[in-house]
PDB file of C-alpha atoms and ligand atoms in Angstrom:
ATOM      1  CA  UNK A   3     139.920 133.308 109.342  1.00 43.00           C
ATOM      2  CA  UNK A   4     136.417 131.453 108.373  1.00 48.00           C
ATOM      3  CA  UNK A   5     133.364 133.186 109.129  1.00 59.00           C
ATOM      4  CA  UNK A   6     130.088 131.948 109.133  1.00 65.00           C
ATOM      5  CA  UNK A   7     129.009 135.337 109.131  1.00 65.00           C
ATOM      6  CA  UNK A   8     129.684 135.855 105.460  1.00 59.00           C
ATOM      7  CA  UNK A   9     129.122 132.842 104.364  1.00 60.00           C
ATOM      8  CA  UNK A  10     126.529 132.405 101.539  1.00 59.00           C
ATOM      9  CA  UNK A  11     125.960 128.106 102.919  1.00 59.00           C
ATOM     10  CA  UNK A  12     125.504 129.788 106.582  1.00 64.00           C
ATOM     11  CA  UNK A  13     123.412 127.516 108.606  1.00 65.00           C
ATOM     12  CA  UNK A  14     123.111 124.730 105.375  1.00 62.00           C
ATOM     13  CA  UNK A  15     126.344 122.693 105.465  1.00 58.00           C
ATOM     14  CA  UNK A  16     126.442 121.442 108.899  1.00 58.00           C
ATOM     15  CA  UNK A  17     129.792 122.932 109.814  1.00 60.00           C
ATOM     16  CA  UNK A  18     130.730 126.067 112.390  1.00 60.00           C
ATOM     17  CA  UNK A  19     133.467 128.353 111.942  1.00 58.00           C
ATOM     18  CA  UNK A  20     136.033 126.109 113.993  1.00 59.00           C
ATOM     19  CA  UNK A  21     135.373 122.812 112.095  1.00 53.00           C
ATOM     20  CA  UNK A  22     134.758 124.396 108.521  1.00 54.00           C
ATOM     21  CA  UNK A  23     137.578 124.196 106.055  1.00 52.00           C
ATOM     22  CA  UNK A  24     137.016 126.895 104.078  1.00 57.00           C
ATOM     23  CA  UNK A  25     138.627 130.565 104.308  1.00 62.00           C
ATOM     24  CA  UNK A  26     136.060 132.323 104.107  1.00 71.00           C
ATOM     25  CA  UNK A  27     137.206 135.901 104.341  1.00 82.00           C
ATOM     26  CA  UNK A  28     135.225 138.196 106.362  1.00 84.00           C
ATOM     27  CA  UNK A  29     136.149 141.347 104.399  1.00 88.00           C
ATOM     28  CA  UNK A  30     134.150 139.732 101.429  1.00 92.00           C
ATOM     29  CA  UNK A  31     129.855 139.341 101.704  1.00 93.00           C
ATOM     30  CA  UNK A  32     128.876 136.883  98.675  1.00 94.00           C
ATOM     31  CA  UNK A  33     125.111 136.325  98.875  1.00 95.00           C
ATOM     32  CA  UNK A  34     125.001 134.081  96.053  1.00 96.00           C
ATOM     33  CA  UNK A  35     128.065 132.023  94.335  1.00 96.00           C
ATOM     34  CA  UNK A  36     127.073 130.416  90.727  1.00 97.00           C
ATOM     35  CA  UNK A  37     129.638 128.041  88.945  1.00 96.00           C
ATOM     36  CA  UNK A  38     128.950 127.861  85.223  1.00 97.00           C
ATOM     37  CA  UNK A  39     130.302 124.769  84.062  1.00 94.00           C
ATOM     38  CA  UNK A  40     131.223 122.363  81.491  1.00 91.00           C
ATOM     39  CA  UNK A  41     133.147 119.755  81.621  1.00 82.00           C
ATOM     40  CA  UNK A  42     134.116 119.900  78.097  1.00 85.00           C
ATOM     41  CA  UNK A  43     136.084 122.981  76.915  1.00 86.00           C
ATOM     42  CA  UNK A  44     135.227 124.833  74.189  1.00 89.00           C
ATOM     43  CA  UNK A  45     131.508 124.840  74.761  1.00 93.00           C
ATOM     44  CA  UNK A  46     130.759 128.080  75.778  1.00 95.00           C
ATOM     45  CA  UNK A  47     131.211 128.428  79.636  1.00 95.00           C
ATOM     46  CA  UNK A  48     133.144 131.332  79.635  1.00 96.00           C
ATOM     47  CA  UNK A  49     130.281 133.419  77.103  1.00 96.00           C
ATOM     48  CA  UNK A  50     127.211 131.939  79.362  1.00 97.00           C
ATOM     49  CA  UNK A  51     129.379 133.265  82.461  1.00 97.00           C
ATOM     50  CA  UNK A  52     129.966 136.420  80.934  1.00 96.00           C
ATOM     51  CA  UNK A  53     126.771 137.246  79.517  1.00 97.00           C
ATOM     52  CA  UNK A  54     125.163 136.172  82.598  1.00 98.00           C
ATOM     53  CA  UNK A  55     127.659 138.593  84.600  1.00 97.00           C
ATOM     54  CA  UNK A  56     126.344 140.871  82.705  1.00 96.00           C
ATOM     55  CA  UNK A  57     122.553 140.779  82.733  1.00 97.00           C
ATOM     56  CA  UNK A  58     122.576 140.690  86.368  1.00 98.00           C
ATOM     57  CA  UNK A  59     124.638 143.684  86.671  1.00 97.00           C
ATOM     58  CA  UNK A  60     122.457 145.490  84.277  1.00 96.00           C
ATOM     59  CA  UNK A  61     119.614 144.821  86.378  1.00 97.00           C
ATOM     60  CA  UNK A  62     121.250 146.783  89.370  1.00 97.00           C
ATOM     61  CA  UNK A  63     122.954 143.315  91.326  1.00 98.00           C
ATOM     62  CA  UNK A  64     126.798 143.933  92.668  1.00 98.00           C
ATOM     63  CA  UNK A  65     128.447 141.247  90.607  1.00 98.00           C
ATOM     64  CA  UNK A  66     131.676 139.703  90.709  1.00 98.00           C
ATOM     65  CA  UNK A  67     133.193 137.292  88.330  1.00 97.00           C
ATOM     66  CA  UNK A  68     135.770 135.161  89.090  1.00 97.00           C
ATOM     67  CA  UNK A  69     137.727 133.207  86.083  1.00 95.00           C
ATOM     68  CA  UNK A  70     138.963 130.170  87.801  1.00 93.00           C
ATOM     69  CA  UNK A  71     139.690 128.667  84.267  1.00 90.00           C
ATOM     70  CA  UNK A  72     143.145 129.528  85.053  1.00 86.00           C
ATOM     71  CA  UNK A  73     145.043 127.680  81.995  1.00 84.00           C
ATOM     72  CA  UNK A  74     142.750 128.858  79.822  1.00 84.00           C
ATOM     73  CA  UNK A  75     141.354 131.982  81.048  1.00 88.00           C
ATOM     74  CA  UNK A  76     139.088 134.247  78.799  1.00 89.00           C
ATOM     75  CA  UNK A  77     137.241 137.132  81.525  1.00 92.00           C
ATOM     76  CA  UNK A  78     139.688 139.801  81.020  1.00 91.00           C
ATOM     77  CA  UNK A  79     138.584 139.657  77.044  1.00 92.00           C
ATOM     78  CA  UNK A  80     134.993 138.880  77.661  1.00 93.00           C
ATOM     79  CA  UNK A  81     134.734 141.845  80.215  1.00 94.00           C
ATOM     80  CA  UNK A  82     136.593 144.444  77.788  1.00 92.00           C
ATOM     81  CA  UNK A  83     139.688 144.893  80.529  1.00 93.00           C
ATOM     82  CA  UNK A  84     142.546 143.942  78.198  1.00 91.00           C
ATOM     83  CA  UNK A  85     145.279 145.780  79.304  1.00 89.00           C
ATOM     84  CA  UNK A  86     144.145 145.955  83.087  1.00 90.00           C
ATOM     85  CA  UNK A  87     145.975 144.615  86.017  1.00 90.00           C
ATOM     86  CA  UNK A  88     144.875 143.705  89.515  1.00 90.00           C
ATOM     87  CA  UNK A  89     146.847 145.092  92.405  1.00 89.00           C
ATOM     88  CA  UNK A  90     147.711 144.344  95.975  1.00 90.00           C
ATOM     89  CA  UNK A  91     145.890 146.335  98.443  1.00 89.00           C
ATOM     90  CA  UNK A  92     148.659 146.607 100.859  1.00 89.00           C
ATOM     91  CA  UNK A  93     146.865 144.911 103.145  1.00 89.00           C
ATOM     92  CA  UNK A  94     147.184 141.430 102.005  1.00 88.00           C
ATOM     93  CA  UNK A  95     144.035 141.424  99.435  1.00 93.00           C
ATOM     94  CA  UNK A  96     144.240 141.961  95.618  1.00 93.00           C
ATOM     95  CA  UNK A  97     141.853 144.753  94.590  1.00 95.00           C
ATOM     96  CA  UNK A  98     139.865 142.946  91.762  1.00 96.00           C
ATOM     97  CA  UNK A  99     139.530 144.663  87.933  1.00 96.00           C
ATOM     98  CA  UNK A 100     136.058 146.345  87.456  1.00 97.00           C
ATOM     99  CA  UNK A 101     134.796 146.997  84.333  1.00 96.00           C
ATOM    100  CA  UNK A 102     132.615 149.449  82.729  1.00 94.00           C
ATOM    101  CA  UNK A 103     129.223 147.653  83.864  1.00 95.00           C
ATOM    102  CA  UNK A 104     130.696 147.676  87.557  1.00 97.00           C
ATOM    103  CA  UNK A 105     131.794 144.193  87.299  1.00 97.00           C
ATOM    104  CA  UNK A 106     134.312 142.886  89.628  1.00 97.00           C
ATOM    105  CA  UNK A 107     136.975 140.483  87.843  1.00 97.00           C
ATOM    106  CA  UNK A 108     139.799 138.370  89.288  1.00 96.00           C
ATOM    107  CA  UNK A 109     141.579 136.250  86.477  1.00 94.00           C
ATOM    108  CA  UNK A 110     145.084 134.890  86.310  1.00 91.00           C
ATOM    109  CA  UNK A 111     145.696 137.408  83.068  1.00 91.00           C
ATOM    110  CA  UNK A 112     145.393 140.409  85.415  1.00 92.00           C
ATOM    111  CA  UNK A 113     148.417 139.210  86.832  1.00 88.00           C
ATOM    112  CA  UNK A 114     150.471 138.333  83.839  1.00 84.00           C
ATOM    113  CA  UNK A 115     152.403 141.407  81.732  1.00 83.00           C
ATOM    114  CA  UNK A 116     152.195 138.988  78.267  1.00 84.00           C
ATOM    115  CA  UNK A 117     148.843 137.379  78.214  1.00 85.00           C
ATOM    116  CA  UNK A 118     150.191 135.112  75.601  1.00 87.00           C
ATOM    117  CA  UNK A 119     152.588 133.100  78.301  1.00 86.00           C
ATOM    118  CA  UNK A 120     151.246 129.912  79.047  1.00 84.00           C
ATOM    119  CA  UNK A 121     150.693 128.638  82.789  1.00 82.00           C
ATOM    120  CA  UNK A 122     152.380 125.485  82.947  1.00 84.00           C
ATOM    121  CA  UNK A 123     151.381 124.641  86.599  1.00 81.00           C
ATOM    122  CA  UNK A 124     150.802 121.279  88.259  1.00 84.00           C
ATOM    123  CA  UNK A 125     147.561 121.003  89.708  1.00 81.00           C
ATOM    124  CA  UNK A 126     148.465 121.935  93.265  1.00 83.00           C
ATOM    125  CA  UNK A 127     149.785 125.282  92.153  1.00 82.00           C
ATOM    126  CA  UNK A 128     146.195 125.658  90.002  1.00 85.00           C
ATOM    127  CA  UNK A 129     144.167 124.871  92.982  1.00 85.00           C
ATOM    128  CA  UNK A 130     146.042 127.511  95.524  1.00 86.00           C
ATOM    129  CA  UNK A 131     145.480 129.942  92.584  1.00 89.00           C
ATOM    130  CA  UNK A 132     142.004 129.512  92.463  1.00 90.00           C
ATOM    131  CA  UNK A 133     141.658 129.215  96.328  1.00 89.00           C
ATOM    132  CA  UNK A 134     143.390 132.526  96.477  1.00 90.00           C
ATOM    133  CA  UNK A 135     141.329 133.873  93.649  1.00 92.00           C
ATOM    134  CA  UNK A 136     138.131 133.485  96.417  1.00 93.00           C
ATOM    135  CA  UNK A 137     139.641 134.496  99.415  1.00 90.00           C
ATOM    136  CA  UNK A 138     142.259 136.477  99.000  1.00 92.00           C
ATOM    137  CA  UNK A 139     140.650 138.869  96.419  1.00 95.00           C
ATOM    138  CA  UNK A 140     138.456 142.231  97.796  1.00 95.00           C
ATOM    139  CA  UNK A 141     135.378 141.596  96.283  1.00 96.00           C
ATOM    140  CA  UNK A 142     133.390 142.890  99.212  1.00 95.00           C
ATOM    141  CA  UNK A 143     129.460 143.276  98.651  1.00 96.00           C
ATOM    142  CA  UNK A 144     128.523 141.022  96.431  1.00 97.00           C
ATOM    143  CA  UNK A 145     125.087 139.732  95.563  1.00 97.00           C
ATOM    144  CA  UNK A 146     126.402 137.392  93.251  1.00 98.00           C
ATOM    145  CA  UNK A 147     129.959 135.481  92.452  1.00 97.00           C
ATOM    146  CA  UNK A 148     129.742 133.794  89.002  1.00 98.00           C
ATOM    147  CA  UNK A 149     132.267 131.460  89.039  1.00 97.00           C
ATOM    148  CA  UNK A 150     133.727 130.278  85.116  1.00 96.00           C
ATOM    149  CA  UNK A 151     134.583 126.894  86.517  1.00 94.00           C
ATOM    150  CA  UNK A 152     137.537 125.231  85.158  1.00 88.00           C
ATOM    151  CA  UNK A 153     137.453 121.952  82.710  1.00 85.00           C
ATOM    152  CA  UNK A 154     137.241 118.667  83.451  1.00 83.00           C
ATOM    153  CA  UNK A 155     136.353 116.941  86.907  1.00 82.00           C
ATOM    154  CA  UNK A 156     139.917 116.852  87.948  1.00 81.00           C
ATOM    155  CA  UNK A 157     141.956 118.515  90.523  1.00 83.00           C
ATOM    156  CA  UNK A 158     141.058 122.494  89.936  1.00 86.00           C
ATOM    157  CA  UNK A 159     137.523 121.546  89.921  1.00 87.00           C
ATOM    158  CA  UNK A 160     137.311 119.356  93.007  1.00 88.00           C
ATOM    159  CA  UNK A 161     138.960 122.585  94.903  1.00 86.00           C
ATOM    160  CA  UNK A 162     136.194 124.495  93.581  1.00 87.00           C
ATOM    161  CA  UNK A 163     133.746 122.472  94.498  1.00 90.00           C
ATOM    162  CA  UNK A 164     135.121 121.966  97.829  1.00 87.00           C
ATOM    163  CA  UNK A 165     136.540 124.904  99.149  1.00 86.00           C
ATOM    164  CA  UNK A 166     133.778 127.599  97.545  1.00 90.00           C
ATOM    165  CA  UNK A 167     130.227 127.396  98.871  1.00 91.00           C
ATOM    166  CA  UNK A 168     128.865 127.300  95.752  1.00 93.00           C
ATOM    167  CA  UNK A 169     124.888 128.345  95.934  1.00 95.00           C
ATOM    168  CA  UNK A 170     124.250 125.705  92.902  1.00 96.00           C
ATOM    169  CA  UNK A 171     125.591 125.055  89.318  1.00 96.00           C
ATOM    170  CA  UNK A 172     124.541 126.232  85.701  1.00 96.00           C
ATOM    171  CA  UNK A 173     126.080 123.603  82.972  1.00 94.00           C
ATOM    172  CA  UNK A 174     126.517 124.403  79.478  1.00 94.00           C
ATOM    173  CA  UNK A 175     126.378 122.251  76.651  1.00 91.00           C
ATOM    174  CA  UNK A 176     125.927 121.525  73.050  1.00 90.00           C
ATOM    175  CA  UNK A 177     123.708 119.523  71.174  1.00 88.00           C
ATOM    176  CA  UNK A 178     126.191 116.471  70.774  1.00 86.00           C
ATOM    177  CA  UNK A 179     126.105 113.187  71.969  1.00 85.00           C
ATOM    178  CA  UNK A 180     130.010 113.172  72.769  1.00 85.00           C
ATOM    179  CA  UNK A 181     129.952 116.079  74.398  1.00 87.00           C
ATOM    180  CA  UNK A 182     126.671 115.401  76.631  1.00 85.00           C
ATOM    181  CA  UNK A 183     128.664 112.540  77.666  1.00 86.00           C
ATOM    182  CA  UNK A 184     131.636 114.463  78.883  1.00 87.00           C
ATOM    183  CA  UNK A 185     129.124 117.036  80.412  1.00 88.00           C
ATOM    184  CA  UNK A 186     127.331 114.273  82.280  1.00 90.00           C
ATOM    185  CA  UNK A 187     130.525 113.568  83.884  1.00 90.00           C
ATOM    186  CA  UNK A 188     130.929 116.601  85.189  1.00 91.00           C
ATOM    187  CA  UNK A 189     127.198 116.717  86.259  1.00 91.00           C
ATOM    188  CA  UNK A 190     127.745 113.674  88.704  1.00 91.00           C
ATOM    189  CA  UNK A 191     130.361 115.477  90.208  1.00 91.00           C
ATOM    190  CA  UNK A 192     128.558 117.833  91.233  1.00 93.00           C
ATOM    191  CA  UNK A 193     125.967 115.924  92.530  1.00 91.00           C
ATOM    192  CA  UNK A 194     128.259 113.494  94.252  1.00 90.00           C
ATOM    193  CA  UNK A 195     129.246 116.764  95.935  1.00 90.00           C
ATOM    194  CA  UNK A 196     125.678 117.618  97.185  1.00 91.00           C
ATOM    195  CA  UNK A 197     125.744 120.894  95.212  1.00 93.00           C
ATOM    196  CA  UNK A 198     122.457 121.923  93.897  1.00 94.00           C
ATOM    197  CA  UNK A 199     122.008 122.088  89.759  1.00 95.00           C
ATOM    198  CA  UNK A 200     120.093 125.126  88.304  1.00 96.00           C
ATOM    199  CA  UNK A 201     119.724 123.729  85.163  1.00 95.00           C
ATOM    200  CA  UNK A 202     121.350 123.374  81.328  1.00 93.00           C
ATOM    201  CA  UNK A 203     121.928 125.650  79.009  1.00 95.00           C
ATOM    202  CA  UNK A 204     122.259 123.879  75.197  1.00 93.00           C
ATOM    203  CA  UNK A 205     124.645 126.279  73.622  1.00 95.00           C
ATOM    204  CA  UNK A 206     125.356 126.554  69.733  1.00 94.00           C
ATOM    205  CA  UNK A 207     121.967 124.950  69.502  1.00 92.00           C
ATOM    206  CA  UNK A 208     121.001 126.459  66.357  1.00 93.00           C
ATOM    207  CA  UNK A 209     122.126 129.107  63.509  1.00 94.00           C
ATOM    208  CA  UNK A 210     119.484 131.779  62.908  1.00 92.00           C
ATOM    209  CA  UNK A 211     119.636 132.470  58.947  1.00 91.00           C
ATOM    210  CA  UNK A 212     119.485 136.530  59.024  1.00 87.00           C
ATOM    211  CA  UNK A 213     117.373 136.267  55.304  1.00 92.00           C
ATOM    212  CA  UNK A 214     114.416 134.365  56.215  1.00 93.00           C
ATOM    213  CA  UNK A 215     114.487 133.993  60.245  1.00 89.00           C
ATOM    214  CA  UNK A 216     114.886 130.159  59.665  1.00 92.00           C
ATOM    215  CA  UNK A 217     116.948 127.727  62.482  1.00 91.00           C
ATOM    216  CA  UNK A 218     119.467 125.491  61.394  1.00 91.00           C
ATOM    217  CA  UNK A 219     120.230 122.822  63.666  1.00 89.00           C
ATOM    218  CA  UNK A 220     124.029 122.364  62.438  1.00 84.00           C
ATOM    219  CA  UNK A 221     124.579 119.799  64.949  1.00 83.00           C
ATOM    220  CA  UNK A 222     121.626 117.708  63.723  1.00 77.00           C
ATOM    221  CA  UNK A 223     118.304 117.315  65.763  1.00 68.00           C
ATOM    222  CA  UNK A 224     120.475 116.088  68.634  1.00 60.00           C
ATOM    223  CA  UNK A 225     118.217 118.090  71.246  1.00 56.00           C
ATOM    224  CA  UNK A 226     117.491 115.153  73.144  1.00 52.00           C
ATOM    225  CA  UNK A 227     120.569 115.775  74.668  1.00 67.00           C
ATOM    226  CA  UNK A 228     121.962 112.690  77.559  1.00 71.00           C
ATOM    227  CA  UNK A 229     122.259 115.279  79.795  1.00 73.00           C
ATOM    228  CA  UNK A 230     118.711 115.863  80.000  1.00 77.00           C
ATOM    229  CA  UNK A 231     117.951 112.509  80.413  1.00 77.00           C
ATOM    230  CA  UNK A 232     119.536 112.710  83.939  1.00 80.00           C
ATOM    231  CA  UNK A 233     116.886 114.897  84.886  1.00 85.00           C
ATOM    232  CA  UNK A 234     118.020 117.969  84.755  1.00 90.00           C
ATOM    233  CA  UNK A 235     115.701 121.260  83.584  1.00 93.00           C
ATOM    234  CA  UNK A 236     116.798 122.576  80.262  1.00 92.00           C
ATOM    235  CA  UNK A 237     116.968 126.308  80.814  1.00 95.00           C
ATOM    236  CA  UNK A 238     117.270 127.479  77.424  1.00 95.00           C
ATOM    237  CA  UNK A 239     119.018 126.960  74.002  1.00 94.00           C
ATOM    238  CA  UNK A 240     121.226 129.489  72.471  1.00 96.00           C
ATOM    239  CA  UNK A 241     122.085 130.063  68.974  1.00 96.00           C
ATOM    240  CA  UNK A 242     125.657 130.301  67.383  1.00 95.00           C
ATOM    241  CA  UNK A 243     125.400 134.187  66.880  1.00 94.00           C
ATOM    242  CA  UNK A 244     127.754 136.688  65.896  1.00 92.00           C
ATOM    243  CA  UNK A 245     127.210 138.868  68.683  1.00 93.00           C
ATOM    244  CA  UNK A 246     128.169 136.195  71.093  1.00 94.00           C
ATOM    245  CA  UNK A 247     131.316 135.535  69.419  1.00 94.00           C
ATOM    246  CA  UNK A 248     132.413 139.441  69.311  1.00 92.00           C
ATOM    247  CA  UNK A 249     131.980 139.244  73.177  1.00 90.00           C
ATOM    248  CA  UNK A 250     135.615 137.480  72.989  1.00 86.00           C
ATOM    249  CA  UNK A 251     136.881 140.788  71.865  1.00 83.00           C
ATOM    250  CA  UNK A 252     135.390 142.927  74.713  1.00 77.00           C
ATOM    251  CA  UNK A 253     132.733 144.456  72.105  1.00 78.00           C
ATOM    252  CA  UNK A 254     129.736 143.045  71.076  1.00 74.00           C
ATOM    253  CA  UNK A 255     126.130 144.008  72.668  1.00 84.00           C
ATOM    254  CA  UNK A 256     123.717 141.107  72.907  1.00 91.00           C
ATOM    255  CA  UNK A 257     120.318 142.400  70.813  1.00 91.00           C
ATOM    256  CA  UNK A 258     118.459 139.059  69.582  1.00 93.00           C
ATOM    257  CA  UNK A 259     115.431 138.753  71.953  1.00 95.00           C
ATOM    258  CA  UNK A 260     115.479 135.018  71.846  1.00 95.00           C
ATOM    259  CA  UNK A 261     119.195 135.010  73.615  1.00 96.00           C
ATOM    260  CA  UNK A 262     118.252 137.898  76.068  1.00 97.00           C
ATOM    261  CA  UNK A 263     115.352 135.775  77.052  1.00 97.00           C
ATOM    262  CA  UNK A 264     117.351 132.801  77.754  1.00 98.00           C
ATOM    263  CA  UNK A 265     119.360 135.277  80.038  1.00 98.00           C
ATOM    264  CA  UNK A 266     116.222 136.214  82.044  1.00 98.00           C
ATOM    265  CA  UNK A 267     115.543 133.012  82.392  1.00 98.00           C
ATOM    266  CA  UNK A 268     118.822 132.604  84.393  1.00 98.00           C
ATOM    267  CA  UNK A 269     118.583 135.056  86.052  1.00 98.00           C
ATOM    268  CA  UNK A 270     114.772 133.892  87.519  1.00 98.00           C
ATOM    269  CA  UNK A 271     116.556 131.071  88.430  1.00 97.00           C
ATOM    270  CA  UNK A 272     119.314 132.004  90.311  1.00 97.00           C
ATOM    271  CA  UNK A 273     117.660 134.932  92.050  1.00 96.00           C
TER     272      UNK A 273
HETATM  273  P1  LIG B  24     134.791 127.750  77.031  1.00 69.99           P
HETATM  274  O1  LIG B  24     134.372 128.523  78.587  1.00 69.99           O
HETATM  275  O2  LIG B  24     133.769 126.259  77.012  1.00 69.99           O
HETATM  276  O3  LIG B  24     135.754 127.060  76.374  1.00 69.99           O
HETATM  277  P2  LIG B  24     133.926 130.095  75.296  1.00 69.99           P
HETATM  278  O4  LIG B  24     132.940 130.479  75.790  1.00 69.99           O
HETATM  279  O5  LIG B  24     134.958 130.183  75.646  1.00 69.99           O
HETATM  280  O6  LIG B  24     134.020 128.193  75.731  1.00 69.99           O
HETATM  281  O7  LIG B  24     133.700 129.513  73.722  1.00 69.99           O
HETATM  282  C1  LIG B  24     134.318 129.003  73.068  1.00 69.99           C
HETATM  283  C2  LIG B  24     134.445 129.923  71.612  1.00 69.99           C
HETATM  284  O8  LIG B  24     133.351 129.756  70.710  1.00 69.99           O
HETATM  285  C3  LIG B  24     134.872 131.276  71.749  1.00 69.99           C
HETATM  286  O9  LIG B  24     135.543 132.038  70.945  1.00 69.99           O
HETATM  287  C4  LIG B  24     133.672 132.016  71.807  1.00 69.99           C
HETATM  288  O10 LIG B  24     133.824 133.311  71.366  1.00 69.99           O
HETATM  289  C5  LIG B  24     132.890 130.841  71.206  1.00 69.99           C
HETATM  290  N1  LIG B  24     131.461 130.996  71.176  1.00 69.99           N
HETATM  291  C6  LIG B  24     131.103 130.345  72.295  1.00 69.99           C
HETATM  292  N2  LIG B  24     129.500 130.295  72.102  1.00 69.99           N
HETATM  293  C7  LIG B  24     129.302 130.995  71.100  1.00 69.99           C
HETATM  294  C8  LIG B  24     127.808 131.347  70.258  1.00 69.99           C
HETATM  295  N3  LIG B  24     126.929 130.728  71.126  1.00 69.99           N
HETATM  296  N4  LIG B  24     128.099 131.821  69.003  1.00 69.99           N
HETATM  297  C9  LIG B  24     129.076 131.989  68.372  1.00 69.99           C
HETATM  298  N5  LIG B  24     130.263 131.791  69.374  1.00 69.99           N
HETATM  299  C10 LIG B  24     130.123 131.458  70.202  1.00 69.99           C
END
């Protein structure tokens, strides 16, 4: 089923359709696949994935969001799709849910009757689920598929990086040395697998005082993050911000110009 013509890595990977292990469904034509990764959970990887997808959609791009964080899925909430389900198309493909911005979304919670039920699966099951989300979802024609990557450097992350032809990865971190150390592990994994790294987003870098606008660095001034020492460009710093937090309830419109600017930079970097 591999089809180099529909693969974003066409002509760059050294394989051909016979030797390639990736099942690249010919029904899907995805131009660029952007992984948003952290290594550490809870640092804002899903939030950055969601706002990036929304920013791209606002610019008129055809966008998909694949939630590869199978055990901690958040895309359904972030895309305001609570209560929606993904269905089969009757021909062996899964139809993604589509949100009000026109973003096609695939997440395990779209297949669960009760979003509160835990997914207690071994690595092989998780990995096979992610691969199905890639090659059995009817993404159709997309300019960008944003992948909310699984946390950590284990089985599922490895599967995503080896079986989905990522165009590159955006790393998300916090301005804290301990988080930076864990994110650096993921960064090194990405590099070992020869996947390009677009750069770093430092989330929760500051809180802006609503009265005087002063920026308060709640983690201290640890902005010279260890990740930056690895030669990764800093694409932007995001504040801890109520509108960003509200996205997890499906609401919240980003109006802060500094936040919007960070996402403009991300879009320019991946375009
Ligand atoms: P991850 O995907 O890395 O686990 P999430 O994007 O799910 O992280 O974020 C973890 C929590 O922090 C969520 O509740 C989210 O709403 C919140 N959050 C993330 N980034 C911000 C931010 N910049 N400001 C306010 N809340 C944030």
